Coordinates of C-alpha atoms in Angstrom, one line a residue:
Chain J
M1 CA 85.7 62.8 129.8
K2 CA 87.0 65.7 131.9
F3 CA 90.4 65.2 130.3
N4 CA 88.9 65.4 126.8
R5 CA 87.2 68.6 127.7
V6 CA 90.4 70.1 129.0
L7 CA 92.2 68.9 125.9
L8 CA 89.7 70.4 123.6
F9 CA 89.7 73.7 125.4
M10 CA 93.5 73.8 125.3
L11 CA 93.5 73.1 121.6
I12 CA 91.2 75.9 121.0
A13 CA 93.2 78.2 123.2
I14 CA 96.4 77.2 121.3
L15 CA 94.7 78.1 118.1
G16 CA 93.7 81.4 119.6
L17 CA 97.2 82.0 120.8
L18 CA 98.6 81.2 117.4
L19 CA 96.3 83.6 115.6
S20 CA 96.9 86.3 118.2
A21 CA 100.7 85.9 118.0
C22 CA 100.8 85.8 114.2
G23 CA 100.0 89.3 113.2
T24 CA 97.2 90.7 115.2
A25 CA 95.6 94.0 114.5
P26 CA 97.9 96.3 116.3
A27 CA 99.8 98.6 114.0
T28 CA 103.5 98.8 114.7
N29 CA 105.7 101.5 113.4
W30 CA 109.1 103.1 114.0
P31 CA 109.7 105.6 116.8
G32 CA 109.6 109.4 116.3
M33 CA 111.7 112.0 118.1
T34 CA 112.0 115.8 118.5
T35 CA 114.5 117.9 120.3
D36 CA 114.3 121.3 121.9
G37 CA 118.0 121.9 122.5
A38 CA 118.0 120.6 126.0
N39 CA 116.0 117.4 125.8
V40 CA 114.8 114.9 123.3
Y41 CA 111.2 113.8 123.2
L42 CA 111.0 110.2 122.0
A43 CA 107.7 108.5 121.1
S44 CA 108.4 104.8 121.3
G45 CA 106.1 102.0 122.3
S46 CA 103.8 102.8 125.2
H47 CA 105.5 106.1 126.2
V48 CA 106.8 109.4 125.2
Y49 CA 110.2 109.6 127.0
V50 CA 111.9 112.9 127.9
V51 CA 115.7 112.4 127.8
Q52 CA 118.4 114.9 128.7
L53 CA 120.8 115.7 125.9
S54 CA 123.6 116.3 128.3
D55 CA 123.8 112.7 129.6
G56 CA 121.1 110.6 128.0
R57 CA 119.1 110.2 131.2
E58 CA 115.4 110.6 131.7
I59 CA 114.1 113.9 133.2
A60 CA 112.7 113.2 136.6
T61 CA 109.6 114.7 138.1
Q62 CA 108.8 114.9 141.8
T63 CA 105.7 113.1 143.1
T64 CA 104.5 112.3 146.7
E65 CA 106.3 108.9 146.3
G66 CA 109.6 110.6 145.3
P67 CA 111.1 111.3 141.9
I68 CA 109.9 109.3 138.9
P69 CA 110.9 109.6 135.2
L70 CA 108.9 112.1 133.3
R71 CA 107.0 109.9 130.9
F72 CA 103.8 110.3 129.1
P73 CA 101.6 108.6 130.1
T74 CA 103.1 107.9 133.6
K75 CA 101.8 104.3 133.6
A76 CA 102.3 102.2 130.5
D77 CA 99.2 100.9 128.8
A78 CA 100.0 97.9 126.6
S79 CA 97.0 98.8 124.3
V80 CA 98.4 102.3 123.5
S81 CA 101.4 103.1 121.4
F82 CA 103.1 106.3 120.3
F83 CA 104.8 106.5 116.9
A84 CA 104.7 110.1 115.6
A85 CA 107.5 112.4 116.5
P86 CA 106.1 114.8 119.2
A87 CA 105.7 118.5 118.2
L88 CA 106.7 121.3 120.6
T89 CA 105.0 124.6 121.1
A90 CA 106.6 127.8 122.3
D91 CA 104.5 127.8 125.5
G92 CA 105.8 124.4 126.7
Q93 CA 103.4 121.9 125.2
V94 CA 104.2 118.6 123.7
I95 CA 101.7 117.5 121.0
V96 CA 101.5 113.9 120.2
G97 CA 98.9 111.4 119.0
N98 CA 98.6 107.8 119.9
A99 CA 97.5 104.5 118.4
V100 CA 95.1 102.3 120.3
H101 CA 95.1 98.6 119.8
S102 CA 92.4 97.8 122.4
S103 CA 88.9 97.3 121.1
S104 CA 86.7 96.5 124.1
L105 CA 83.0 96.5 123.7
M106 CA 82.8 99.8 125.6
V107 CA 84.9 101.4 122.9
A108 CA 84.3 105.1 122.7
K109 CA 83.5 106.9 119.5
S110 CA 87.1 107.4 118.8
N111 CA 89.9 105.2 120.2
S112 CA 92.9 107.3 119.5
L113 CA 93.6 110.7 120.8
L114 CA 95.8 113.7 120.1
Y115 CA 97.3 114.9 123.3
S116 CA 98.9 118.1 124.5
F117 CA 100.9 117.5 127.7
D118 CA 103.1 119.8 129.7
Q119 CA 106.7 119.8 128.8
T120 CA 108.0 119.9 132.4
A121 CA 105.1 118.4 134.5
G122 CA 103.8 115.8 132.0
N123 CA 100.1 116.5 132.8
V124 CA 97.6 116.6 130.0
R125 CA 96.6 120.2 129.0
W126 CA 94.1 119.1 126.4
S127 CA 93.2 116.2 124.2
F128 CA 91.3 115.8 120.9
G129 CA 89.3 112.6 120.2
E130 CA 87.0 113.4 117.2
A131 CA 89.3 111.8 114.6
K132 CA 89.0 108.1 113.9
G133 CA 92.1 106.0 113.3
T134 CA 95.6 106.2 114.6
W135 CA 97.8 109.2 114.7
M136 CA 100.7 108.0 112.7
A137 CA 102.3 111.3 111.5
S138 CA 103.8 114.2 113.4
A139 CA 102.0 117.5 114.0
L140 CA 103.4 120.8 112.8
V141 CA 103.5 123.8 115.0
N142 CA 103.7 127.2 113.2
G143 CA 103.4 130.2 115.6
D144 CA 100.1 129.8 117.4
T145 CA 98.7 127.1 115.2
I146 CA 99.0 123.3 115.4
Y147 CA 98.5 121.3 112.2
A148 CA 97.8 117.7 113.0
P149 CA 97.4 115.0 110.3
A150 CA 95.0 112.3 111.4
G151 CA 94.1 108.7 110.8
D152 CA 90.8 109.7 109.3
G153 CA 92.4 111.4 106.3
K154 CA 91.8 114.9 107.6
L155 CA 94.2 117.7 108.5
Y156 CA 93.2 119.5 111.7
A157 CA 94.3 122.9 112.7
F158 CA 94.1 123.9 116.4
D159 CA 95.0 126.9 118.5
L160 CA 97.4 126.5 121.4
K161 CA 94.4 125.8 123.7
G162 CA 93.3 122.8 121.6
Q163 CA 90.4 124.7 120.1
K164 CA 89.8 123.5 116.5
R165 CA 90.3 126.2 114.0
W166 CA 89.5 124.2 110.9
E167 CA 89.6 120.8 109.4
S168 CA 90.2 119.7 105.9
A169 CA 89.4 116.3 104.4
V170 CA 92.4 115.7 102.1
S171 CA 92.4 111.9 101.7
E172 CA 90.2 108.8 102.1
H173 CA 93.1 107.1 103.7
A174 CA 95.0 107.8 106.9
L175 CA 97.6 110.6 106.7
W176 CA 101.1 109.2 107.3
S177 CA 103.3 112.1 106.6
A178 CA 103.8 115.3 108.5
P179 CA 102.6 118.6 107.0
V180 CA 105.1 121.3 106.1
T181 CA 104.6 125.0 105.6
D182 CA 106.0 128.0 103.8
G183 CA 104.2 130.3 106.2
K184 CA 101.2 130.9 103.9
Q185 CA 100.3 127.4 102.8
V186 CA 100.4 124.0 104.5
F187 CA 101.5 121.1 102.3
I188 CA 100.5 117.6 103.0
A189 CA 101.4 114.4 101.1
T190 CA 98.9 111.5 100.8
L191 CA 99.0 107.8 100.1
E192 CA 96.6 108.6 97.2
H193 CA 99.6 109.9 95.2
E194 CA 98.8 113.5 95.9
I195 CA 100.5 116.7 97.2
I196 CA 97.9 119.1 98.5
A197 CA 98.3 122.7 99.4
L198 CA 95.9 124.3 101.9
D199 CA 95.6 127.9 103.0
A200 CA 97.3 128.0 106.4
Q201 CA 94.7 130.3 107.8
T202 CA 91.5 128.8 106.6
G203 CA 92.3 125.2 105.4
A204 CA 90.9 125.9 102.0
Q205 CA 92.5 123.9 99.3
K206 CA 94.7 126.0 97.1
W207 CA 96.0 123.3 94.7
K208 CA 96.5 119.6 94.3
T209 CA 99.0 117.7 92.2
D210 CA 98.9 114.1 91.2
L211 CA 102.1 112.1 91.4
D212 CA 102.8 108.6 90.1
N213 CA 102.7 106.7 93.5
A214 CA 102.1 107.0 97.2
V215 CA 104.1 109.6 99.1
L216 CA 105.4 108.4 102.5
G217 CA 107.8 111.2 103.4
A218 CA 106.9 114.8 104.0
P219 CA 108.0 117.2 101.3
A220 CA 111.0 119.4 101.8
V221 CA 110.3 123.1 101.1
A222 CA 113.0 125.6 100.0
G223 CA 113.0 128.7 97.8
G224 CA 109.4 128.3 96.6
T225 CA 109.8 124.7 95.6
L226 CA 108.6 121.4 97.1
Y227 CA 110.9 118.4 96.8
V228 CA 109.1 115.1 97.4
G229 CA 109.7 111.4 96.5
T230 CA 107.3 108.6 95.8
L231 CA 107.2 104.8 96.3
S232 CA 108.1 104.4 92.6
G233 CA 111.4 106.2 93.2
N234 CA 110.5 109.4 91.4
L235 CA 111.8 112.6 93.0
Y236 CA 109.8 115.6 92.1
A237 CA 110.3 119.3 92.3
L238 CA 107.0 121.2 92.4
D239 CA 106.3 124.9 92.3
S240 CA 104.9 125.7 95.8
A241 CA 102.7 128.5 94.4
G242 CA 100.6 126.3 92.1
G243 CA 102.0 122.7 92.3
K244 CA 103.4 122.7 88.8
Q245 CA 106.1 120.2 88.2
K246 CA 109.6 121.7 87.6
W247 CA 111.5 118.5 87.1
V248 CA 111.3 114.8 88.0
A249 CA 114.2 112.5 88.6
A250 CA 113.7 108.7 88.3
L251 CA 115.9 107.1 91.0
Q252 CA 116.4 103.4 91.6
G253 CA 114.2 101.9 94.3
S254 CA 111.4 103.5 96.4
I255 CA 111.6 106.7 98.4
W256 CA 110.3 106.6 102.0
G257 CA 111.8 109.7 103.5
T258 CA 112.1 113.4 103.1
P259 CA 114.9 114.8 101.0
A260 CA 117.5 116.9 102.9
I261 CA 118.8 120.0 101.3
S262 CA 122.3 121.5 101.5
G263 CA 122.9 124.5 99.1
E264 CA 122.4 123.3 95.6
T265 CA 122.2 119.6 96.5
L266 CA 119.4 117.3 97.6
Y267 CA 120.1 114.1 99.4
I268 CA 117.8 111.1 99.6
G269 CA 118.1 107.4 100.2
T270 CA 116.0 104.7 98.5
A271 CA 115.1 101.1 99.2
V272 CA 115.9 98.7 96.3
A273 CA 114.2 95.6 97.6
K274 CA 116.4 94.9 100.6
A275 CA 119.4 96.9 99.4
G276 CA 119.7 100.6 99.4
K277 CA 121.1 103.5 97.4
F278 CA 122.0 107.0 98.5
Y279 CA 121.7 109.9 96.1
A280 CA 123.0 113.4 95.8
V281 CA 120.8 115.2 93.3
N282 CA 121.2 118.6 91.7
I283 CA 118.5 120.8 93.1
T284 CA 118.0 122.9 90.0
N285 CA 117.5 120.1 87.4
G286 CA 117.1 116.9 89.3
K287 CA 120.2 115.3 87.8
P288 CA 121.9 112.8 90.1
I289 CA 125.4 114.0 91.0
Q290 CA 126.5 111.0 92.9
S291 CA 125.1 107.7 94.2
R292 CA 126.3 105.2 96.7
D293 CA 125.2 101.6 97.1
E294 CA 124.3 100.2 100.4
A295 CA 123.8 96.6 101.4
S296 CA 120.6 97.5 103.2
A297 CA 117.6 99.7 102.4
I298 CA 117.5 103.4 103.3
I299 CA 114.1 104.2 104.7
A300 CA 114.9 107.0 107.0
S301 CA 115.4 110.6 105.8
P302 CA 119.0 111.8 105.8
L303 CA 120.4 114.6 108.0
V304 CA 122.4 117.4 106.6
L305 CA 125.0 119.3 108.7
P306 CA 127.3 122.1 107.5
D307 CA 130.1 119.7 106.7
Q308 CA 128.5 116.3 106.3
V309 CA 125.4 114.3 105.5
V310 CA 124.4 111.4 107.7
Y311 CA 122.1 108.6 106.9
A312 CA 121.2 105.3 108.5
T313 CA 120.2 102.0 106.9
E314 CA 117.6 99.5 107.8
A315 CA 120.3 96.9 108.9
G316 CA 121.7 99.3 111.5
H317 CA 124.5 100.9 109.6
I318 CA 125.2 104.6 110.1
Q319 CA 127.1 106.4 107.4
S320 CA 128.4 109.9 107.4
L321 CA 129.7 111.4 104.1
N322 CA 131.5 114.7 103.5
L323 CA 129.6 116.9 101.2
D324 CA 131.8 115.9 98.3
G325 CA 130.6 112.3 98.8
T326 CA 133.7 110.8 100.5
P327 CA 133.1 108.8 103.6
K328 CA 133.6 110.7 106.9
W329 CA 132.7 108.2 109.6
Q330 CA 130.5 105.2 110.1
A331 CA 129.1 103.1 112.8
D332 CA 127.2 99.8 113.1
L333 CA 124.6 98.6 115.5
E334 CA 125.1 95.0 116.7
K335 CA 121.4 94.5 116.7
G336 CA 118.7 96.9 115.6
Q337 CA 117.2 98.7 112.6
F338 CA 117.0 102.3 111.6
Y339 CA 113.8 103.7 110.1
T340 CA 113.6 107.0 112.0
A341 CA 115.5 109.9 110.6
P342 CA 118.6 111.0 112.6
S343 CA 118.2 114.3 114.4
L344 CA 120.7 117.0 115.3
A345 CA 120.5 118.3 118.8
G346 CA 123.2 120.8 119.8
D347 CA 126.4 119.0 118.9
L348 CA 124.9 115.6 119.0
I349 CA 123.4 113.4 116.3
L350 CA 120.6 111.2 117.7
F351 CA 119.4 107.9 116.3
A352 CA 116.3 106.0 117.4
P353 CA 116.7 102.3 116.4
M354 CA 114.0 99.6 116.4
Q355 CA 114.5 96.1 117.7
S356 CA 117.6 97.3 119.6
E357 CA 118.6 97.1 123.3
F358 CA 118.8 101.0 123.1
L359 CA 116.0 103.4 122.4
L360 CA 118.4 106.2 121.6
L361 CA 122.0 106.6 120.6
A362 CA 123.9 109.8 120.6
Y363 CA 127.1 110.4 118.5
D364 CA 129.2 113.5 118.2
Q365 CA 129.8 114.9 114.8
N366 CA 133.0 112.9 114.4
G367 CA 131.2 109.6 115.0
A368 CA 132.2 109.0 118.7
Q369 CA 129.4 107.6 120.7
K370 CA 128.5 109.8 123.6
W371 CA 125.7 108.0 125.3
T372 CA 122.9 105.5 124.8
F373 CA 119.5 105.5 126.4
V374 CA 117.8 102.4 127.8
P375 CA 114.7 103.2 129.8
G376 CA 114.7 102.2 133.5
K377 CA 111.8 100.4 135.1
Chain I
M1 CA 110.3 80.3 105.3
W2 CA 106.7 80.7 106.6
D3 CA 106.5 84.1 104.8
L4 CA 108.0 82.6 101.6
L5 CA 105.7 79.6 101.4
I6 CA 102.5 80.8 102.9
V7 CA 102.1 84.5 103.6
N8 CA 103.7 85.9 100.5
P9 CA 101.8 83.7 98.0
F10 CA 98.5 84.4 99.9
T11 CA 99.2 88.1 99.9
N12 CA 99.9 88.2 96.2
I13 CA 96.8 86.2 95.3
L14 CA 94.7 88.5 97.5
L15 CA 96.2 91.5 95.9
L16 CA 95.8 90.1 92.4
I17 CA 92.1 89.5 93.1
Y18 CA 91.9 93.0 94.5
A19 CA 93.5 94.3 91.3
F20 CA 90.7 92.7 89.3
V21 CA 87.7 93.6 91.5
G22 CA 88.9 96.8 93.1
N23 CA 87.3 96.1 96.4
F24 CA 89.3 94.5 99.3
G25 CA 86.2 93.1 101.1
V26 CA 85.1 91.3 97.9
S27 CA 88.7 90.1 97.4
I28 CA 88.6 88.5 100.8
I29 CA 85.3 86.8 100.1
L30 CA 86.5 85.5 96.7
F31 CA 89.8 84.3 98.1
T32 CA 87.9 82.6 100.9
I33 CA 85.8 80.8 98.3
L34 CA 88.9 79.9 96.4
I35 CA 90.6 78.4 99.5
R36 CA 87.4 76.5 100.3
L37 CA 87.3 75.1 96.8
V38 CA 91.0 74.1 96.9
T39 CA 90.6 72.4 100.3
H40 CA 87.3 70.9 99.3
P41 CA 88.8 67.4 98.7
I42 CA 90.4 67.5 102.1
M43 CA 87.1 68.5 103.7
A44 CA 85.2 65.8 101.9
Q45 CA 87.7 63.3 103.1
Q46 CA 87.3 64.6 106.6
I47 CA 83.5 64.3 106.4
K48 CA 83.9 60.8 105.0
S49 CA 86.4 59.8 107.8
S50 CA 84.2 61.3 110.5
A51 CA 81.2 59.4 109.2
A52 CA 83.2 56.1 109.1
M53 CA 84.4 56.7 112.7
Q54 CA 80.9 57.5 113.8
E55 CA 79.5 54.3 112.1
L56 CA 82.3 52.3 113.7
M57 CA 81.6 53.7 117.2
Q58 CA 77.9 52.8 116.8
S59 CA 78.7 49.2 115.8
D60 CA 77.8 46.4 118.1
E61 CA 81.4 45.1 117.9
W62 CA 82.8 48.4 119.2
K63 CA 80.4 48.6 122.0
K64 CA 81.1 45.1 123.0
I65 CA 84.8 45.6 123.4
Q66 CA 84.2 48.8 125.3
E67 CA 82.1 46.9 127.8
K68 CA 84.3 43.8 127.8
Y69 CA 87.6 45.6 128.4
K70 CA 86.5 48.6 130.3
S71 CA 88.9 47.7 133.1
D72 CA 91.8 46.8 130.9
K73 CA 92.8 49.9 129.0
E74 CA 95.8 48.3 127.3
K75 CA 93.7 45.4 125.9
L76 CA 91.0 47.8 124.9
A77 CA 93.5 49.9 122.9
Q78 CA 94.7 46.7 121.2
E79 CA 91.2 45.7 120.3
Q80 CA 90.4 49.2 119.0
M81 CA 93.4 49.2 116.8
R82 CA 92.4 45.7 115.5
I83 CA 89.0 47.0 114.5
Y84 CA 90.5 50.2 112.9
N85 CA 92.7 47.9 110.8
E86 CA 90.0 45.5 109.9
R87 CA 87.7 48.3 108.8
G88 CA 90.4 50.5 107.2
V89 CA 89.5 53.4 109.4
S90 CA 92.2 55.7 110.9
P91 CA 91.3 57.6 114.1
F92 CA 93.5 60.5 112.9
S93 CA 92.1 60.8 109.4
S94 CA 89.3 63.1 110.6
C95 CA 91.7 65.3 112.6
L96 CA 94.4 65.6 109.9
P97 CA 92.4 67.7 107.4
T98 CA 91.5 70.1 110.3
L99 CA 95.1 70.4 111.2
I100 CA 96.1 71.1 107.6
Q101 CA 93.5 73.9 107.6
F102 CA 95.1 75.7 110.6
P103 CA 98.2 77.0 108.8
I104 CA 95.9 78.1 105.9
L105 CA 93.8 80.1 108.4
I106 CA 96.8 81.6 110.1
G107 CA 98.5 82.4 106.8
F108 CA 95.4 83.9 105.3
Y109 CA 94.8 86.1 108.4
Q110 CA 98.4 87.3 108.2
S111 CA 98.1 88.1 104.5
I112 CA 94.9 90.1 105.2
V113 CA 96.6 92.1 107.9
R114 CA 99.7 92.6 105.8
A115 CA 97.9 93.7 102.7
I116 CA 95.8 96.2 104.5
S117 CA 98.9 97.8 106.0
A118 CA 97.9 99.9 109.0
S119 CA 101.3 101.6 109.2
P120 CA 104.3 102.5 107.1
L121 CA 106.3 99.6 108.5
Q122 CA 103.6 97.2 107.5
L123 CA 103.4 98.8 104.1
L124 CA 107.1 98.2 103.7
A125 CA 106.5 94.5 104.2
V126 CA 103.7 94.5 101.6
V127 CA 105.9 96.4 99.0
R128 CA 108.6 93.8 99.5
S129 CA 106.3 90.8 99.3
I130 CA 104.6 91.8 96.0
Y131 CA 106.0 89.6 93.2
P132 CA 107.7 91.6 90.4
G133 CA 105.7 89.7 87.8
L134 CA 102.3 90.5 89.2
E135 CA 101.9 93.7 87.1
N136 CA 102.5 91.6 84.0
I137 CA 99.2 89.8 84.6
T138 CA 97.3 93.1 84.8
P139 CA 98.5 96.7 85.1
A140 CA 96.1 97.1 88.0
A141 CA 98.4 94.9 90.0
S142 CA 101.4 97.3 89.7
L143 CA 102.6 98.8 92.9
S144 CA 101.4 102.3 92.0
A145 CA 97.9 101.0 91.2
L146 CA 97.7 98.8 94.3
I147 CA 98.9 101.4 96.8
P148 CA 97.0 102.5 98.8
I149 CA 94.8 99.5 99.4
Q150 CA 91.1 100.6 99.7
S151 CA 90.3 99.1 103.1
K152 CA 86.8 100.4 103.3
F153 CA 84.1 97.8 102.7
L154 CA 80.4 98.5 103.3
W155 CA 80.4 100.4 106.6
M156 CA 83.7 99.1 107.9
D157 CA 87.4 99.6 107.8
L158 CA 88.8 96.2 107.1
G159 CA 92.0 97.1 108.9
Q160 CA 90.3 97.9 112.2
P161 CA 88.0 96.0 114.5
E162 CA 84.4 96.9 113.5
R163 CA 81.8 98.7 115.6
V164 CA 78.6 100.4 114.6
I165 CA 78.3 103.6 116.5
L166 CA 74.8 104.9 117.4
S167 CA 74.5 108.3 118.9
I168 CA 72.1 107.1 121.6
L169 CA 74.6 104.5 122.9
P170 CA 77.8 105.1 124.8
F171 CA 79.5 102.1 123.2
G172 CA 79.9 100.6 119.7
I173 CA 77.9 97.6 118.6
P174 CA 80.1 94.8 117.2
V175 CA 77.7 93.8 114.5
L176 CA 80.2 91.8 112.5
A177 CA 81.5 89.9 115.5
I178 CA 77.9 89.0 116.4
I179 CA 77.3 87.7 112.8
V180 CA 80.5 85.7 113.1
G181 CA 79.3 84.1 116.3
L182 CA 75.9 83.3 114.9
T183 CA 77.1 81.9 111.6
T184 CA 79.8 79.8 113.4
F185 CA 77.1 78.5 115.8
V186 CA 74.8 77.7 112.8
Q187 CA 77.5 76.0 110.9
T188 CA 78.6 73.9 113.8
K189 CA 75.0 72.8 114.5
L190 CA 74.2 72.1 110.9
T191 CA 77.3 70.1 110.3
M192 CA 77.4 68.2 113.6
T193 CA 77.6 64.5 113.3
P194 CA 74.6 62.8 115.0
S195 CA 75.6 60.5 117.9
A196 CA 74.0 57.4 119.2
S197 CA 73.9 58.7 122.7
P198 CA 74.2 62.2 124.0
N199 CA 76.4 60.9 126.8
D200 CA 79.1 59.5 124.5
Q201 CA 82.4 61.3 124.1
S202 CA 81.9 62.5 120.6
A203 CA 78.5 63.9 121.4
Q204 CA 79.9 65.9 124.3
M205 CA 82.9 67.1 122.3
N206 CA 80.5 68.2 119.5
S207 CA 78.4 70.0 122.1
M208 CA 81.4 71.8 123.5
M209 CA 82.7 72.7 120.0
G210 CA 79.3 74.2 119.4
I211 CA 79.8 76.5 122.3
Y212 CA 83.6 77.2 122.3
M213 CA 84.1 77.9 118.6
P214 CA 81.4 80.6 118.2
L215 CA 82.7 82.2 121.3
L216 CA 86.3 82.0 120.2
L217 CA 85.6 83.4 116.7
F218 CA 83.4 86.1 118.3
Y219 CA 86.3 87.1 120.5
F220 CA 88.7 87.2 117.5
S221 CA 86.3 89.3 115.5
L222 CA 85.8 91.7 118.4
N223 CA 89.5 92.4 118.7
F224 CA 91.1 91.8 115.4
A225 CA 90.9 93.5 112.0
S226 CA 87.4 93.2 110.6
G227 CA 88.9 91.7 107.4
L228 CA 89.2 88.6 109.5
A229 CA 85.6 88.7 110.5
V230 CA 84.6 89.0 106.8
Y231 CA 86.7 85.9 106.2
F232 CA 85.0 84.0 109.0
I233 CA 81.5 84.8 107.8
A234 CA 82.3 84.0 104.2
S235 CA 84.1 80.8 105.3
N236 CA 81.1 79.7 107.5
L237 CA 78.6 80.3 104.8
V238 CA 80.6 78.6 102.1
G239 CA 81.2 75.7 104.6
I240 CA 77.5 75.3 105.0
L241 CA 77.0 75.2 101.3
Q242 CA 79.8 72.6 100.9
Y243 CA 78.2 70.4 103.5
A244 CA 74.8 70.9 101.8
A245 CA 76.3 69.9 98.4
L246 CA 77.6 66.7 100.0
G247 CA 74.2 66.1 101.6
K248 CA 75.6 66.4 105.1
V249 CA 73.5 69.3 106.4
N250 CA 70.8 68.4 108.8
W251 CA 68.5 71.5 109.2
K252 CA 66.7 69.9 112.1
N253 CA 69.8 70.2 114.2
L254 CA 69.3 73.9 114.4
F255 CA 66.4 73.4 116.7
V256 CA 68.0 70.7 118.9
F257 CA 69.7 71.7 122.1
G258 CA 72.9 69.9 122.8
S259 CA 74.3 67.3 120.5
P260 CA 71.8 65.8 118.0
K261 CA 71.0 62.2 118.4
S262 CA 71.4 59.6 115.7
E263 CA 68.2 58.5 114.0
K264 CA 69.5 55.0 114.0
P265 CA 67.9 52.7 116.5
K266 CA 70.1 52.2 119.6
A267 CA 72.3 49.1 119.5
K268 CA 71.8 46.7 122.3
I269 CA 74.6 46.4 124.7
I270 CA 75.3 42.8 125.6
K271 CA 76.3 42.4 129.1
R272 CA 78.2 39.4 130.2

């Protein structure tokens, strides 16, 4: 009888384990990174890491027990993840929101928090917990204002002390793309197929334009025009003053990233099922100039440099092209996937893969790998 | 392979229902009913097999061999197999349908979590799992019409664990998880097979199931996406209706502590 009880309990426990293992509630997403010229701030898993650009090592901070890596938070909490690229302020703050998986009975009124922590000491300067849902997208810092897109569909504006200046409900769904600004207006894309322009000072809605599908990537702003792609693969140019459509280009596949601009050319990758396509598009009329097929989807935004454009595919392939479209250099990860946009930091091009042994990879602009980052214990 | 055979078809059916009704909570409930209807023959077979096993275990012949060979396990097993064969009863036939339902439960949960897409990475998986022909059935099932999935249902976000927040309390009340626990308890009690003696193995197993399952499902509902809790509640209620339709619900069980006793007179045990 005792054996039967144990057996029954074990069967139920196995069922529990199976259910838990096969897709539990925690949201997972790709890492985010930001650089300040000296360090890279990488939001990945349970931490925000601060890594030196010079050698790919973590910045250390002194404690009574000796030097320890400067990480936020200091101790990992398995129920908390960081996905959004941290935003940096001029006065040394790192702004980043988290995603909380835990749901204990004593759950507070909001699980997830937007934090400001000190760039050099790592201590929390302030936090904001009024918004429900996970902080999936990066905040934007413009002067003394922080614009933070939240999981409750609201865009919040704070001063540098964390005091809320305004909030604007822009979507019934969580905001997944970072806001951008032209100085006067803040633009935010939504999953509800919209681009919304808000007054940067007051948060009042200036205009709203409906697109054909959800927008995952932040718009690119240049010369009074917003360039933004949708999941249907349509790339739009919208007048930033009123949201009027200037042109639309129907590309093959779905667009997940932000277009990169170099002179008169826009660059964007698409996902065509599991394959990918990389486009160069004329910025004035939306006509594709060139396209290049890839074996794997391009989810991450490309990076434009003065002499090249770099993109990374889901399967771990890095491709650099000269601005005329000819290949410049390439590299491949043995194991890992790229969803995060590459970032330029000084002379280095940084990549943050998923499912890889490395959290960061640094290449020079000729494709030579300079260092990799694996967090120590 | 698991995705191809189970999760992707479930996700597409769920999204197709969503395309027609426009409410993800209602879609979960309708899909639960659909799954219950499809698996109804399996469940009916399980009930039939359980009843046959129960009848067999209450028979004089069964009790006789239990007593006779209580110190010879090998002989007892042989005799049990003989009786199974003679009466055409398989001891596994009542377990098998339950085992078949496990992958359905897991696959359905995965499809709920996938369809709700709590992050861009999860949305990527949804976009890739939508069948190209889905929008031919109805334009509302096109990618642009489906995304974003409206995950709000009544007071809850189906992609998040549910809590009701009251300003007077420092914690949230897991209303849905409590309802899951209660409905699971009620379903287990109502559908429990009566046993001849509260001390026999099946009675004790039933009794334990009546405690463990509500607690387990309460725990799941507490921690996982509330879409799963909606599924559990719908599944429990439909399950009770199915048992009722088969005439197997005993409402008196609700007021009986422990495992309900069989109304049959106790068989005499012949001692030698």
